[in-house]
Amino acid sequence: MRKQAGVRGLKTVIAQNAAGAQSMAAWAIHETKMKVERRGETGGWTVTWKGRGWDRSFDDYLALVRAGRDLTRSGRLLAVPSVKYHLPRLDEAFRDDEYACTTRALADAWGESPLLLEKDFSPTLAGDALADEKAQILRWLREVPQRIRAHADVRLAMKLMNARFDDAFQVEMVNVASSADALVVFNRLFDAAKRVAYGGTELSDRNLRVLGGRPAVRPSGRPCVAPATSTPVA
């Protein structure tokens, strides 16, 4: 087997049903800004990020997936499609028509089994109203993998964010999401005053603190988490 040159996550596409309707359409807008700046008392550098998902057509995204598949097959790059599927409130049902349509289309574009896929959980970031309830977040992490896998043979990574709650809840999120094949943790913190996501020493300090309380591998021998080092490709 050829050694892959690196891993890159593709820009996150917003799931849709066969009619093109998107329950998470608010994320499918062109709003991407990155700013390098000093932050905090230490004067360390951080990249603040204001971004959303794929804002072009779904057909264009499928073309990007096919290009990523070709790079992956050649061994030049491991390119992983990323999706933001419907995340319901506690009193709502999952919109499985979006899961079915989007997952099957991505699997067809990928053209081989298994489909490599990342599920983006950015609505759990502290700045989003969907992140208000712990039970709601844990329901997503528990149920989403089976809803994706019902429609294709998928090797699934779940991208977890830093929620608004304490360190113990971050660990609970990891435990509940253990049915995923891999986890990417924990992208970004949220500045409620500036309405932007950011990284830097505060992010690394928290993540290392949380991960320090987790075993490095599952009993099966598989790694529990993957570092959040991938760069989205649009």
XYZ file of C-alpha atoms in Angstrom:
234
model
C 0.000 0.000 0.000
C 1.268 3.474 -0.859
C 1.931 5.879 1.939
C -0.458 8.841 1.821
C 1.172 12.269 1.557
C -1.255 13.816 4.053
C -4.897 14.179 5.055
C -7.129 17.022 3.923
C -10.775 17.473 4.748
C -12.878 18.839 1.928
C -15.095 21.844 2.587
C -18.224 20.814 4.491
C -21.259 20.299 2.268
C -24.768 20.804 3.656
C -26.936 17.692 3.366
C -30.032 17.803 1.191
C -32.940 15.569 0.204
C -33.887 14.476 -3.320
C -35.761 17.745 -3.887
C -32.702 19.802 -2.916
C -34.154 21.013 0.401
C -31.636 21.609 3.190
C -32.722 21.776 6.834
C -29.296 23.257 7.696
C -29.368 25.752 4.821
C -28.276 28.601 7.106
C -24.782 27.086 6.977
C -24.630 27.040 3.161
C -23.601 30.658 2.733
C -20.428 32.324 1.581
C -19.001 33.611 4.830
C -15.372 32.705 5.350
C -12.822 34.905 7.097
C -9.575 34.081 8.835
C -7.576 36.583 10.847
C -4.205 36.074 12.530
C -3.988 38.122 15.723
C -2.626 38.203 19.259
C -4.910 36.957 21.985
C -4.918 36.804 25.787
C -2.499 37.846 28.464
C 0.328 35.732 27.073
C 0.313 37.665 23.823
C 0.287 34.398 21.865
C -0.940 34.215 18.297
C -4.207 32.686 17.171
C -6.258 32.388 14.011
C -9.828 33.575 14.535
C -12.219 31.958 12.113
C -15.594 32.956 10.774
C -16.817 30.431 8.283
C -19.671 28.396 6.945
C -20.150 25.419 4.653
C -20.116 24.756 0.919
C -22.114 27.465 -0.856
C -22.020 26.168 -4.425
C -24.191 23.475 -5.995
C -24.306 19.902 -4.734
C -23.255 18.705 -8.197
C -20.130 20.876 -7.907
C -19.380 19.255 -4.573
C -19.732 15.773 -6.057
C -17.210 16.786 -8.725
C -14.855 17.853 -5.924
C -15.363 14.485 -4.218
C -14.469 12.642 -7.428
C -11.302 14.716 -7.739
C -10.474 13.959 -4.103
C -11.081 10.261 -4.734
C -8.617 10.292 -7.632
C -5.963 11.963 -5.464
C -6.599 9.406 -2.736
C -6.285 6.466 -5.145
C -3.019 7.833 -6.504
C -1.556 8.046 -2.995
C -0.864 11.762 -3.380
C -3.374 12.888 -0.751
C -6.084 11.440 1.481
C -9.068 13.690 0.732
C -12.083 13.183 2.989
C -15.558 14.584 2.178
C -17.274 16.403 5.059
C -21.016 16.776 5.650
C -23.252 18.758 7.942
C -26.375 16.608 8.242
C -29.639 17.568 9.907
C -29.345 17.860 13.691
C -32.800 17.993 15.278
C -33.929 19.470 18.541
C -34.917 17.033 21.269
C -38.596 17.076 20.286
C -37.903 16.651 16.564
C -37.257 13.633 14.361
C -34.183 13.237 12.199
C -34.748 14.078 8.551
C -33.602 10.730 7.222
C -34.395 11.724 3.636
C -31.414 14.109 3.798
C -29.183 11.412 5.270
C -30.221 8.952 2.555
C -29.917 11.264 -0.457
C -26.624 12.858 0.533
C -24.862 9.714 1.745
C -25.812 7.666 -1.328
C -24.753 10.442 -3.709
C -21.381 10.803 -1.970
C -20.865 7.034 -2.007
C -21.603 6.938 -5.742
C -19.166 9.797 -6.369
C -16.478 8.130 -4.245
C -16.926 5.004 -6.342
C -15.488 2.402 -3.998
C -16.159 0.908 -0.592
C -15.895 2.118 2.078
C -16.732 5.780 1.636
C -14.431 7.893 3.785
C -16.545 10.572 5.454
C -16.390 13.218 8.161
C -19.527 14.364 9.994
C -19.183 17.992 11.055
C -20.694 18.860 14.447
C -19.972 22.591 14.379
C -23.489 23.406 15.710
C -22.216 22.086 19.051
C -19.762 24.992 19.201
C -20.700 27.304 22.061
C -21.839 30.139 19.807
C -24.747 28.248 18.222
C -28.229 28.131 19.756
C -28.469 24.413 18.950
C -25.777 23.829 21.589
C -27.928 24.904 24.540
C -28.810 21.434 25.880
C -26.479 18.600 26.834
C -29.083 15.902 26.171
C -29.610 17.248 22.668
C -25.894 17.092 21.819
C -25.503 13.595 23.264
C -28.495 12.378 21.255
C -26.802 13.564 18.055
C -23.528 11.873 18.870
C -25.305 8.643 19.778
C -27.698 8.396 16.816
C -26.009 10.078 13.846
C -23.501 7.282 13.022
C -26.190 4.630 12.563
C -28.281 6.973 10.426
C -25.360 7.593 8.073
C -24.305 3.944 7.913
C -27.856 2.857 7.064
C -27.314 4.166 3.520
C -23.748 3.180 2.577
C -20.623 1.382 3.714
C -18.927 4.292 5.502
C -15.689 4.727 7.420
C -16.860 7.576 9.627
C -14.918 10.268 11.459
C -16.857 12.677 13.651
C -15.561 16.218 14.106
C -16.374 17.352 17.637
C -16.241 20.952 18.782
C -15.733 22.508 22.194
C -19.203 22.842 23.689
C -20.168 25.552 26.164
C -20.020 23.162 29.109
C -17.171 21.973 31.350
C -14.298 19.570 30.720
C -16.275 16.610 32.039
C -18.861 17.109 29.300
C -16.131 17.092 26.639
C -15.053 13.679 27.922
C -18.680 12.524 27.930
C -19.007 13.620 24.295
C -16.005 11.475 23.364
C -17.424 8.472 25.205
C -20.870 8.768 23.612
C -19.334 9.189 20.135
C -17.280 6.010 20.471
C -19.174 4.201 17.705
C -17.378 6.379 15.144
C -14.284 4.970 13.426
C -12.328 8.108 14.369
C -12.834 11.396 16.189
C -11.353 14.770 15.344
C -11.184 16.817 18.557
C -11.856 19.571 19.639
C -11.901 22.257 17.013
C -11.971 25.850 18.199
C -13.374 27.825 21.081
C -15.981 30.545 20.694
C -15.734 34.202 21.641
C -19.308 35.265 22.398
C -18.436 38.972 22.415
C -16.722 38.974 19.010
C -18.915 36.176 17.582
C -15.904 34.349 16.169
C -14.245 30.984 16.703
C -10.593 30.947 17.694
C -7.655 28.727 18.617
C -4.291 29.513 20.177
C -2.970 28.591 23.609
C -6.395 28.609 25.285
C -7.594 25.969 22.848
C -4.524 23.770 23.138
C -4.485 24.056 26.931
C -8.092 22.963 27.232
C -7.781 20.154 24.714
C -4.652 18.730 26.327
C -6.326 18.934 29.716
C -9.394 17.039 28.489
C -7.453 14.459 26.495
C -5.181 13.897 29.458
C -8.091 12.197 31.146
C -8.720 9.830 28.247
C -6.943 6.529 27.389
C -4.901 6.663 24.184
C -6.592 3.607 22.662
C -9.835 1.715 22.948
C -9.794 -1.857 24.254
C -9.890 -2.941 20.592
C -6.516 -1.272 20.084
C -7.879 1.457 17.789
C -6.994 5.082 18.598
C -9.705 6.973 20.463
C -9.116 10.329 18.799
C -7.327 12.016 15.938
C -5.725 15.451 16.269
C -7.546 18.293 14.572
C -4.839 19.134 12.048
C -6.635 18.727 8.727
C -7.157 21.759 6.490
C -10.454 22.196 4.590
C -10.091 22.228 0.811
C -12.683 24.105 -1.219
